[in-house]
Coordinates of C-alpha atoms in Angstrom, one line a residue:
X1 CA 55.6 3.8 4.1
X2 CA 53.3 6.6 5.3
X3 CA 52.8 4.8 8.6
X4 CA 56.5 5.1 9.4
X5 CA 55.7 8.6 10.7
X6 CA 54.0 7.0 13.8
X7 CA 55.9 3.7 14.2
X8 CA 59.5 3.9 13.2
X9 CA 62.5 5.2 15.1
X10 CA 63.6 5.7 18.7
X11 CA 61.2 8.5 19.4
X12 CA 58.2 6.4 18.4
X13 CA 58.7 3.8 21.1
X14 CA 55.7 5.2 23.0
X15 CA 53.6 4.9 19.9
X16 CA 54.6 1.3 19.5
X17 CA 53.8 0.7 23.1
X18 CA 50.2 1.9 22.6
X19 CA 49.8 -0.4 19.6
X20 CA 51.0 -3.3 21.7
X21 CA 48.4 -2.4 24.3
X22 CA 45.9 -3.5 21.7
X23 CA 47.7 -6.8 21.0
X24 CA 49.7 -5.8 17.9
X25 CA 53.1 -7.4 17.5
X26 CA 56.2 -6.1 15.8
X27 CA 55.7 -8.2 12.7
X28 CA 52.3 -6.6 12.2
X29 CA 53.6 -3.1 12.7
X30 CA 56.4 -3.7 10.2
X31 CA 53.8 -4.3 7.5
X32 CA 51.7 -1.6 5.7
X33 CA 48.9 -0.4 8.0
X34 CA 45.6 -0.4 6.2
X35 CA 42.6 1.6 7.6
X36 CA 39.4 -0.4 7.2
X37 CA 36.5 2.2 7.3
X38 CA 33.4 0.2 8.2
X39 CA 30.0 1.9 8.2
X40 CA 28.3 -1.2 9.8
X41 CA 25.4 -0.4 12.2
X42 CA 22.2 -2.0 13.3
X43 CA 19.9 0.7 11.9
X44 CA 20.4 0.5 8.2
X45 CA 19.4 -2.7 6.3
X46 CA 22.2 -1.9 3.7
X47 CA 24.7 -1.9 6.5
X48 CA 23.5 -4.6 8.9
X49 CA 25.9 -7.2 7.3
X50 CA 28.9 -5.0 6.8
X51 CA 30.7 -6.6 9.7
X52 CA 31.0 -9.7 7.5
X53 CA 32.2 -7.7 4.6
X54 CA 34.8 -6.1 6.9
X55 CA 36.0 -9.5 8.1
X56 CA 36.4 -10.6 4.5
X57 CA 38.4 -7.4 3.6
X58 CA 40.7 -7.9 6.6
X59 CA 41.3 -11.5 5.6
X60 CA 42.3 -10.3 2.1
X61 CA 44.6 -7.6 3.6
X62 CA 46.4 -10.2 5.8
X63 CA 46.8 -12.7 2.9
X64 CA 48.5 -9.9 0.9
X65 CA 50.9 -9.0 3.7
X66 CA 49.2 -6.0 5.3
X67 CA 47.8 -5.2 8.8
X68 CA 44.1 -4.2 8.8
X69 CA 43.0 -1.7 11.4
X70 CA 39.2 -1.1 11.5
X71 CA 37.4 2.1 12.5
X72 CA 33.8 3.2 12.0
X73 CA 31.8 5.6 10.0
X74 CA 28.2 6.7 10.6
X75 CA 25.3 5.9 8.2
X76 CA 21.7 7.1 7.9
X77 CA 18.9 5.0 6.4
X78 CA 17.1 7.3 4.1
X79 CA 14.0 5.1 4.1
X80 CA 13.7 5.1 7.8
X81 CA 14.5 8.8 8.1
X82 CA 12.0 9.7 5.4
X83 CA 9.1 12.1 6.1
X84 CA 10.2 13.3 9.5
X85 CA 12.9 15.4 11.1
X86 CA 15.4 12.6 10.5
X87 CA 15.6 13.3 6.8
X88 CA 17.1 16.7 7.5
X89 CA 20.2 14.9 8.7
X90 CA 20.7 12.6 5.7
X91 CA 22.5 14.8 3.2
X92 CA 24.2 16.6 6.0
X93 CA 25.7 13.3 7.2
X94 CA 27.8 13.2 4.0
X95 CA 30.1 16.0 5.2
X96 CA 30.5 14.4 8.6
X97 CA 31.5 11.1 7.0
X98 CA 34.1 12.7 4.8
X99 CA 35.4 14.8 7.7
X100 CA 35.6 11.9 10.2
X101 CA 37.5 9.7 7.7
X102 CA 39.9 12.6 7.1
X103 CA 40.4 13.0 10.9
X104 CA 41.1 9.3 11.5
X105 CA 43.4 8.8 8.5
X106 CA 45.5 11.9 9.1
X107 CA 45.7 11.3 12.8
X108 CA 46.9 7.7 12.4
X109 CA 49.0 7.8 9.2
X110 CA 47.6 4.8 7.4
X111 CA 49.3 3.6 4.3
X112 CA 46.1 2.8 2.5
X113 CA 42.3 2.6 3.0
X114 CA 39.5 0.2 2.2
X115 CA 36.2 2.0 2.4
X116 CA 33.1 -0.1 3.2
X117 CA 29.9 1.9 2.5
X118 CA 26.6 0.9 1.0
X119 CA 23.8 3.4 1.4
X120 CA 23.0 6.8 0.0
X121 CA 25.2 9.5 1.6
X122 CA 27.9 7.1 2.8
X123 CA 29.2 6.2 -0.6
X124 CA 29.7 9.8 -1.8
X125 CA 31.0 10.8 1.7
X126 CA 33.6 8.1 1.5
X127 CA 34.6 9.0 -2.0
X128 CA 34.9 12.7 -1.1
X129 CA 37.3 11.6 1.7
X130 CA 39.3 9.4 -0.7
X131 CA 39.8 12.4 -3.1
X132 CA 40.7 14.7 -0.2
X133 CA 43.2 12.4 1.4
X134 CA 44.6 11.0 -1.9
X135 CA 46.3 7.9 -0.5
X136 CA 45.8 4.4 -2.0
X137 CA 42.2 3.5 -1.6
X138 CA 39.7 0.8 -2.6
X139 CA 35.9 1.0 -2.2
X140 CA 33.9 -2.3 -1.5
X141 CA 30.2 -1.8 -0.9
X142 CA 27.9 -4.2 0.8
X143 CA 25.9 -4.9 -2.3
X144 CA 22.2 -4.6 -3.3
X145 CA 19.2 -6.2 -1.6
X146 CA 17.3 -8.8 -3.6
X147 CA 13.9 -7.8 -4.9
X148 CA 10.8 -8.9 -2.8
X149 CA 8.0 -11.0 -4.2
X150 CA 4.3 -10.0 -3.9
X151 CA 1.3 -11.1 -5.8
X152 CA 3.6 -12.6 -8.5
X153 CA 5.6 -9.5 -9.0
X154 CA 9.0 -8.3 -8.0
X155 CA 8.7 -5.4 -5.5
X156 CA 10.9 -3.1 -3.4
X157 CA 10.6 -0.5 -0.7
X158 CA 9.2 2.0 -3.2
X159 CA 6.3 -0.3 -3.8
X160 CA 5.4 0.1 -0.1
X161 CA 5.7 3.8 -0.2
X162 CA 3.3 3.9 -3.2
X163 CA 1.0 1.4 -1.5
X164 CA 0.4 4.0 1.3
X165 CA -1.2 6.3 -1.4
X166 CA -3.1 3.3 -2.8
X167 CA -4.6 2.5 0.6
X168 CA -5.5 6.1 1.1
X169 CA -7.4 6.2 -2.2
X170 CA -9.1 2.8 -1.7
X171 CA -7.1 1.0 -4.3
X172 CA -5.5 -1.4 -1.8
X173 CA -6.7 -2.9 1.5
X174 CA -4.8 -2.6 4.8
X175 CA -4.5 -6.4 4.8
X176 CA -2.7 -6.3 1.4
X177 CA -0.4 -3.5 2.7
X178 CA 0.5 -5.6 5.7
X179 CA 1.4 -8.6 3.5
X180 CA 3.5 -6.3 1.2
X181 CA 5.2 -4.8 4.2
X182 CA 6.4 -8.3 5.1
X183 CA 7.7 -9.2 1.7
X184 CA 9.1 -6.0 0.0
X185 CA 12.5 -6.0 1.7
X186 CA 13.6 -9.7 2.0
X187 CA 17.0 -9.2 3.6
X188 CA 20.2 -7.2 3.9
X189 CA 21.5 -4.9 1.2
X190 CA 20.9 -1.5 -0.3
X191 CA 17.3 -1.2 -1.6
X192 CA 16.9 -3.3 -4.7
X193 CA 16.2 -0.7 -7.5
X194 CA 18.3 1.9 -9.2
X195 CA 17.8 4.2 -6.3
X196 CA 20.5 6.5 -4.9
X197 CA 22.6 3.9 -3.0
X198 CA 22.8 1.5 -5.9
X199 CA 23.3 4.4 -8.4
X200 CA 26.3 5.6 -6.4
X201 CA 27.7 2.0 -5.9
X202 CA 27.5 1.5 -9.6
X203 CA 29.1 4.8 -10.4
X204 CA 31.9 4.0 -8.0
X205 CA 32.8 1.2 -10.4
X206 CA 32.7 3.6 -13.3
X207 CA 34.9 6.1 -11.6
X208 CA 37.4 3.3 -11.2
X209 CA 37.3 3.3 -7.4
X210 CA 35.5 -0.1 -7.0
X211 CA 36.4 -3.5 -8.4
X212 CA 34.1 -4.9 -11.2
X213 CA 30.9 -6.2 -9.5
X214 CA 31.0 -3.6 -6.7
X215 CA 27.7 -2.0 -7.8
X216 CA 25.6 -5.1 -8.6
X217 CA 26.6 -8.4 -6.9
X218 CA 23.8 -9.0 -4.4
X219 CA 24.6 -8.6 -0.7
X220 CA 23.7 -12.2 0.1
X221 CA 25.9 -13.9 -2.5
X222 CA 29.2 -15.5 -1.7
X223 CA 30.6 -13.6 -4.6
X224 CA 30.2 -10.4 -2.5
X225 CA 32.5 -12.0 0.2
X226 CA 35.0 -13.0 -2.5
X227 CA 35.0 -9.5 -3.9
X228 CA 35.6 -8.1 -0.4
X229 CA 38.6 -10.4 0.0
X230 CA 39.9 -9.3 -3.5
X231 CA 39.5 -5.7 -2.4
X232 CA 41.6 -6.4 0.7
X233 CA 44.3 -8.0 -1.4
X234 CA 44.2 -5.3 -4.0
X235 CA 44.9 -2.4 -1.6
X236 CA 48.4 -3.8 -0.9
X237 CA 49.1 -3.7 -4.7
X238 CA 47.9 -0.1 -4.9
X239 CA 50.1 0.8 -1.8
X240 CA 53.1 -0.9 -3.4
X241 CA 52.6 0.9 -6.7
X242 CA 51.4 4.1 -5.0
X243 CA 48.3 4.3 -7.2
X244 CA 46.1 7.0 -5.5
X245 CA 42.5 8.2 -6.0
X246 CA 43.6 11.3 -8.0
X247 CA 45.5 9.1 -10.4
X248 CA 42.1 7.4 -11.0
X249 CA 39.4 10.1 -10.6
X250 CA 40.5 12.2 -13.5
X251 CA 38.1 14.6 -15.3
X252 CA 37.4 11.9 -17.9
X253 CA 36.4 9.5 -15.2
X254 CA 33.7 11.9 -14.1
X255 CA 32.5 12.2 -17.7
X256 CA 32.4 8.4 -17.8
X257 CA 30.3 8.4 -14.6
X258 CA 27.8 10.9 -16.1
X259 CA 27.6 8.8 -19.3
X260 CA 26.7 5.6 -17.5
X261 CA 24.4 7.6 -15.3
X262 CA 22.5 8.7 -18.4
X263 CA 22.5 5.3 -19.9
X264 CA 21.0 3.7 -16.8
X265 CA 18.7 6.5 -15.6
X266 CA 20.2 6.7 -12.2
X267 CA 18.9 8.7 -9.2
X268 CA 18.8 12.5 -9.5
X269 CA 20.9 12.5 -6.3
X270 CA 23.9 11.6 -8.4
X271 CA 23.8 15.2 -9.7
X272 CA 24.4 16.3 -6.1
X273 CA 27.1 13.7 -5.3
X274 CA 29.2 13.6 -8.4
X275 CA 29.9 17.4 -8.3
X276 CA 30.7 17.1 -4.6
X277 CA 33.2 14.3 -5.2
X278 CA 34.6 16.2 -8.2
X279 CA 35.0 19.3 -6.1
X280 CA 37.2 17.3 -3.7
X281 CA 39.2 16.0 -6.7
X282 CA 39.7 19.5 -8.0
X283 CA 37.5 18.8 -11.1
X284 CA 34.8 21.3 -12.2
X285 CA 31.5 19.6 -12.9
X286 CA 28.4 21.7 -13.6
X287 CA 24.8 21.1 -14.7
X288 CA 25.6 22.1 -18.3
X289 CA 27.6 18.9 -18.7
X290 CA 24.6 16.8 -17.8
X291 CA 22.6 17.9 -20.9
X292 CA 25.7 17.8 -23.1
X293 CA 26.4 14.2 -22.2
X294 CA 22.8 13.2 -22.1
X295 CA 22.2 14.5 -25.7
X296 CA 24.6 11.8 -27.1
X297 CA 24.1 9.0 -24.6
X298 CA 21.5 6.3 -25.4
X299 CA 19.3 5.1 -22.5
X300 CA 20.0 1.4 -22.3
X301 CA 18.5 0.2 -19.0
X302 CA 15.1 0.8 -17.3
X303 CA 15.5 -0.4 -13.8
X304 CA 13.1 0.1 -10.9
X305 CA 11.5 2.6 -10.4
X306 CA 11.5 3.4 -14.2
X307 CA 11.0 -0.3 -15.1
X308 CA 10.4 -3.7 -13.7
X309 CA 14.1 -4.9 -13.6
X310 CA 16.1 -4.7 -10.4
X311 CA 19.9 -4.6 -9.6
X312 CA 20.1 -8.4 -9.4
X313 CA 18.9 -8.5 -13.0
X314 CA 21.5 -6.0 -14.1
X315 CA 24.2 -8.2 -12.4
X316 CA 23.0 -11.3 -14.2
X317 CA 23.1 -9.3 -17.5
X318 CA 26.8 -8.6 -17.0
X319 CA 26.7 -5.7 -14.6
X320 CA 28.3 -2.3 -15.0
X321 CA 31.2 -3.7 -17.1
X322 CA 28.6 -4.8 -19.7
X323 CA 27.0 -1.4 -19.7
X324 CA 30.4 0.3 -20.2
X325 CA 31.4 -2.2 -22.9
X326 CA 28.2 -1.5 -24.8
X327 CA 28.7 2.3 -24.5
X328 CA 32.3 1.8 -25.7
X329 CA 30.9 0.4 -28.9
X330 CA 29.7 3.9 -29.7
X331 CA 33.0 5.5 -28.5
X332 CA 31.3 7.1 -25.5
X333 CA 33.7 5.9 -22.8
X334 CA 37.2 7.1 -22.0
X335 CA 38.9 3.7 -21.6
X336 CA 42.6 4.7 -21.1
X337 CA 42.0 5.5 -17.4
X338 CA 43.7 3.7 -14.5
X339 CA 41.4 1.9 -12.1
X340 CA 41.7 0.2 -8.7
X341 CA 42.3 -3.1 -10.5
X342 CA 45.7 -1.7 -11.3
X343 CA 44.7 -1.9 -14.9
X344 CA 43.1 0.5 -17.3
X345 CA 39.4 0.5 -18.0
X346 CA 40.1 -0.8 -21.5
X347 CA 41.9 -3.8 -20.0
X348 CA 39.1 -4.4 -17.6
X349 CA 36.5 -4.4 -20.4
X350 CA 38.4 -6.8 -22.6
X351 CA 36.1 -9.7 -23.5
X352 CA 33.1 -8.3 -21.6
X353 CA 29.7 -8.9 -23.2
X354 CA 26.1 -8.1 -22.5
X355 CA 24.4 -11.3 -21.3
X356 CA 20.7 -10.2 -21.4
X357 CA 19.4 -7.8 -24.0
X358 CA 16.1 -7.5 -22.1
X359 CA 18.0 -5.7 -19.3
X360 CA 20.8 -3.9 -21.2
X361 CA 19.7 -2.8 -24.6
X362 CA 22.1 -2.3 -27.5
X363 CA 23.3 1.2 -28.5
X364 CA 21.4 0.6 -31.8
X365 CA 18.1 -0.1 -30.1
X366 CA 17.9 1.9 -26.9
X367 CA 14.8 2.9 -25.0
X368 CA 15.8 6.4 -26.1
X369 CA 18.7 8.0 -28.0
X370 CA 19.1 10.5 -25.1
X371 CA 20.0 9.9 -21.5
X372 CA 17.8 9.3 -18.5
X373 CA 18.4 12.5 -16.6
X374 CA 17.9 16.2 -17.6
X375 CA 19.0 19.5 -16.1
X376 CA 16.3 22.2 -16.6
X377 CA 16.7 25.9 -16.6
X378 CA 14.4 28.9 -16.9
X379 CA 13.1 31.8 -14.9
X380 CA 11.9 29.5 -12.1
X381 CA 15.4 27.8 -11.8
X382 CA 18.1 30.2 -13.2
X383 CA 20.8 28.0 -11.8
X384 CA 19.1 24.8 -12.7
X385 CA 16.9 21.9 -11.6
X386 CA 17.1 18.1 -12.2
X387 CA 14.6 15.5 -13.3
X388 CA 14.8 11.8 -13.9
X389 CA 13.5 12.0 -17.5
X390 CA 13.5 8.2 -17.8
X391 CA 10.9 7.8 -15.1
X392 CA 8.5 10.5 -16.4
X393 CA 5.3 9.5 -18.3
X394 CA 5.2 10.7 -21.9
X395 CA 2.1 12.7 -21.1
X396 CA 4.1 14.8 -18.6
X397 CA 7.2 15.6 -20.7
X398 CA 5.5 18.9 -21.6
X399 CA 3.0 20.3 -19.1
X400 CA 1.6 23.7 -18.0
X401 CA -0.5 23.8 -14.9
X402 CA -1.5 25.9 -11.9
X403 CA 0.9 26.1 -8.9
X404 CA -0.2 24.5 -5.6
X405 CA 2.2 26.1 -3.2
X406 CA 3.4 24.5 0.1
X407 CA 6.2 25.6 2.5
X408 CA 7.0 22.1 3.7
X409 CA 6.8 18.5 2.8
X410 CA 4.3 17.8 5.5
X411 CA 1.9 20.4 4.2
X412 CA 2.0 18.9 0.7
X413 CA 1.5 15.3 2.0
X414 CA -1.5 16.4 4.0
X415 CA -3.0 17.9 0.8
X416 CA -2.2 14.9 -1.3
X417 CA -3.6 12.4 1.2
X418 CA -6.6 14.6 1.8
X419 CA -7.5 14.4 -2.0
X420 CA -7.0 18.1 -2.4
X421 CA -4.8 17.8 -5.5
X422 CA -6.4 17.9 -8.9
X423 CA -5.3 16.6 -12.3
X424 CA -3.0 19.1 -14.0
X425 CA -1.8 20.7 -10.8
X426 CA 1.9 21.6 -10.3
X427 CA 2.8 21.0 -6.6
X428 CA 5.5 23.4 -5.4
X429 CA 7.3 22.5 -2.2
X430 CA 9.7 25.2 -1.1
X431 CA 12.0 26.1 1.8
X432 CA 13.3 22.5 1.7
X433 CA 16.6 23.2 0.1
X434 CA 20.1 22.6 1.6
X435 CA 19.9 25.9 3.6
X436 CA 16.1 26.2 4.0
X437 CA 15.3 22.7 5.1
X438 CA 17.9 22.6 6.4
X439 CA 19.4 19.5 4.9
X440 CA 17.5 19.2 1.6
X441 CA 15.1 16.4 2.5
X442 CA 14.3 13.6 0.1
X443 CA 10.6 13.5 -0.7
X444 CA 9.6 10.0 -1.6
X445 CA 6.5 10.2 0.6
X446 CA 4.6 12.8 -1.6
X447 CA 5.8 11.5 -4.9
X448 CA 4.9 7.9 -3.9
X449 CA 1.5 9.0 -2.6
X450 CA 0.9 10.7 -6.0
X451 CA 1.8 7.5 -7.8
X452 CA -0.2 5.4 -5.4
X453 CA -3.3 7.5 -5.9
X454 CA -2.8 7.3 -9.7
X455 CA -2.0 10.9 -10.5
X456 CA 1.7 10.4 -11.6
X457 CA 0.6 10.9 -15.2
X458 CA -1.4 14.1 -14.4
X459 CA 0.5 16.0 -11.7
X460 CA 4.0 17.5 -11.5
X461 CA 6.0 18.2 -8.3
X462 CA 8.7 20.9 -8.2
X463 CA 10.9 21.5 -5.1
X464 CA 14.1 23.1 -4.0
X465 CA 14.5 19.9 -2.0
X466 CA 15.3 16.6 -3.6
X467 CA 13.8 13.2 -4.3
X468 CA 14.7 9.6 -3.5
X469 CA 16.1 7.5 -6.3
X470 CA 12.9 5.5 -5.9
X471 CA 10.8 8.4 -7.1
X472 CA 9.0 8.3 -10.4
X473 CA 6.9 10.8 -12.3
X474 CA 7.4 14.4 -13.2
X475 CA 9.3 15.2 -10.0
X476 CA 11.7 18.1 -10.5
X477 CA 14.1 18.8 -7.7
X478 CA 17.2 20.8 -6.8
X479 CA 15.6 24.0 -8.0
X480 CA 18.4 26.6 -7.6
X481 CA 18.7 29.2 -6.2
X482 CA 16.6 27.8 -3.3
X483 CA 13.7 29.7 -1.7
X484 CA 15.7 30.4 1.5
X485 CA 18.3 32.3 -0.7
X486 CA 15.6 34.3 -2.3
X487 CA 15.4 32.2 -5.5
X488 CA 12.3 32.7 -7.8
X489 CA 10.7 29.6 -6.3
X490 CA 10.1 31.7 -3.2
X491 CA 8.0 34.1 -5.2
X492 CA 5.5 31.6 -6.7
X493 CA 1.9 32.2 -5.6
X494 CA -1.1 29.8 -5.6
X495 CA -2.5 29.5 -9.0
X496 CA 0.4 30.9 -11.0
X497 CA 0.9 28.9 -14.2
X498 CA 4.2 26.9 -14.5
X499 CA 5.4 25.6 -17.8
X500 CA 7.5 22.4 -17.8
X501 CA 9.2 21.3 -21.0
X502 CA 11.5 18.4 -20.2
X503 CA 12.2 17.7 -23.9
X504 CA 13.7 21.2 -24.2
X505 CA 15.1 21.3 -20.7
X506 CA 13.2 24.4 -19.5
X507 CA 11.2 25.3 -16.4
X508 CA 9.4 28.6 -16.4
X509 CA 7.0 30.6 -14.2
X510 CA 4.5 32.3 -16.5
X511 CA 4.5 35.6 -14.5
X512 CA 5.8 38.9 -15.9
X513 CA 9.2 40.3 -14.9
X514 CA 7.5 43.4 -13.4
X515 CA 5.2 41.3 -11.2
X516 CA 8.2 39.1 -10.0
X517 CA 10.1 42.3 -9.2
X518 CA 7.2 43.6 -7.2
X519 CA 7.0 40.3 -5.3
X520 CA 10.7 40.3 -4.6
X521 CA 10.6 43.8 -3.1
X522 CA 8.1 42.4 -0.5
X523 CA 10.0 39.2 0.2
X524 CA 11.7 38.6 3.5
X525 CA 14.0 35.7 4.3
X526 CA 12.4 33.3 6.7
X527 CA 13.7 32.7 10.2
X528 CA 16.0 29.6 10.4
X529 CA 14.0 26.4 11.2
X530 CA 16.9 25.1 13.3
X531 CA 18.8 27.3 15.6
X532 CA 21.2 25.0 17.4
X533 CA 23.4 21.9 16.9
X534 CA 25.0 20.5 13.8
X535 CA 22.1 21.5 11.4
X536 CA 22.3 25.1 12.4
X537 CA 26.1 25.1 11.6
X538 CA 25.4 23.2 8.4
X539 CA 22.8 25.7 7.2
X540 CA 25.3 28.6 7.6
X541 CA 27.9 26.8 5.5
X542 CA 26.1 24.8 2.8
X543 CA 26.1 26.0 -0.8
X544 CA 23.5 25.5 -3.5
X545 CA 22.3 22.2 -4.9
X546 CA 23.6 23.4 -8.3
X547 CA 27.2 23.1 -6.9
X548 CA 26.7 19.8 -5.1
X549 CA 25.6 21.3 -1.8
X550 CA 29.2 21.3 -0.6
X551 CA 30.3 23.4 2.4
X552 CA 32.0 26.8 2.2
X553 CA 35.6 26.7 3.4
X554 CA 35.6 30.3 4.6

């Protein structure tokens, strides 16, 4: 066992003595030692209940003959961090999570790991650590929040963000907003739509790193506790068989993840996180693959914010196994891959059926015969940009309009809420990328305000930052190279015409090459927004969004 390095032999008597100081007995130390990485805290609604998930995991580990040893990981709530300095730390926390798990695991020689994330950056951070460490590992998330109920409709946190714009434009009263605020988020779990957290929890299943149900069983259901116990038991089997993350996260597994991503119209943030996880696994994953897979993948699900269904509906319809089984009917899934069940994906999908065709359409009758995300390129984004095509109104799939240029999210929000944005405008928010932000803030506040005001079918928003999975509309993010690196987005001027063609995957600034060259000659890189602490170090090391915003190693 790997843990023998710290517990076996004469010279390890001091080590055993330190374990016994914590109450461990020889029988426990003789068993496989399983690290339980728990991101529970009292800040994030998706994590508030993870103490109960961890207890269920530990029960499963003990039942299977292992010794669970719990340690923590941090977690940021993107919703609470939104639209203030806190959001600069969200993406940057992903690297800290991966690094801290590496530190704890290497320092203490665990035989296996059970990772307990739930929200946006915690899931990919933990998967990055799993690939980097490559010891037997199972992921068990905390599960999605149930949808709220308001005025006879299912609602979520994105409804509240959009309601802010509705109040500002006189379409909703403050009293209605107060009632919605009470009802939108009814309890623990990751926010209830196909936002980033649930996107990544679902794709964890597809990658083979989570048991079936990991992405969709609601947080409050007893089935989530049972799944956690199953994960605790399963890790001992993986340790015994020495099945490791890199035996599971093969190149074909990432293609599977992108395929399901396109079929469900997941958050655009998946196009940051999947390349980062693949990077740790030694797998190349670039934006060209997004359009290649999207071109042949039918769009089967319209989940909030693209539609009115929520994750609980997807679970009742058969969950991620049903989506994969449906895609397999068209030969779109690589099914011979090993998973943390100890069986292949083909074995896992045996007998699986779609239970609700309103939620998961057939491959013969999809919403669209192409996928829900698109990577755009052009002279405004030479290295690419990303849009959730499934959540764009048909009127905005092709659009040309004048640029309204802002150098921060706050400036843009002030203009939107001040009724200074007109139909047809293309809002450009720059210097919000991984380096320029720093931290590549999510911008749900401006996109939700646009939707709340009722301009989501008339206005586009382009940024070198990124968007929440709750965003809808013609919101194009991850523009690369970013403004802080001298990308073309830094050269856009007020009133320049920008041409968006999502159908043909292009994004262009309608300015001559000579004019752009003249502007570039006069451009100077801005002073860093943050000069000390973690973010200053992060800004010096972070790479482009087009490569997953991973950190340089030299």
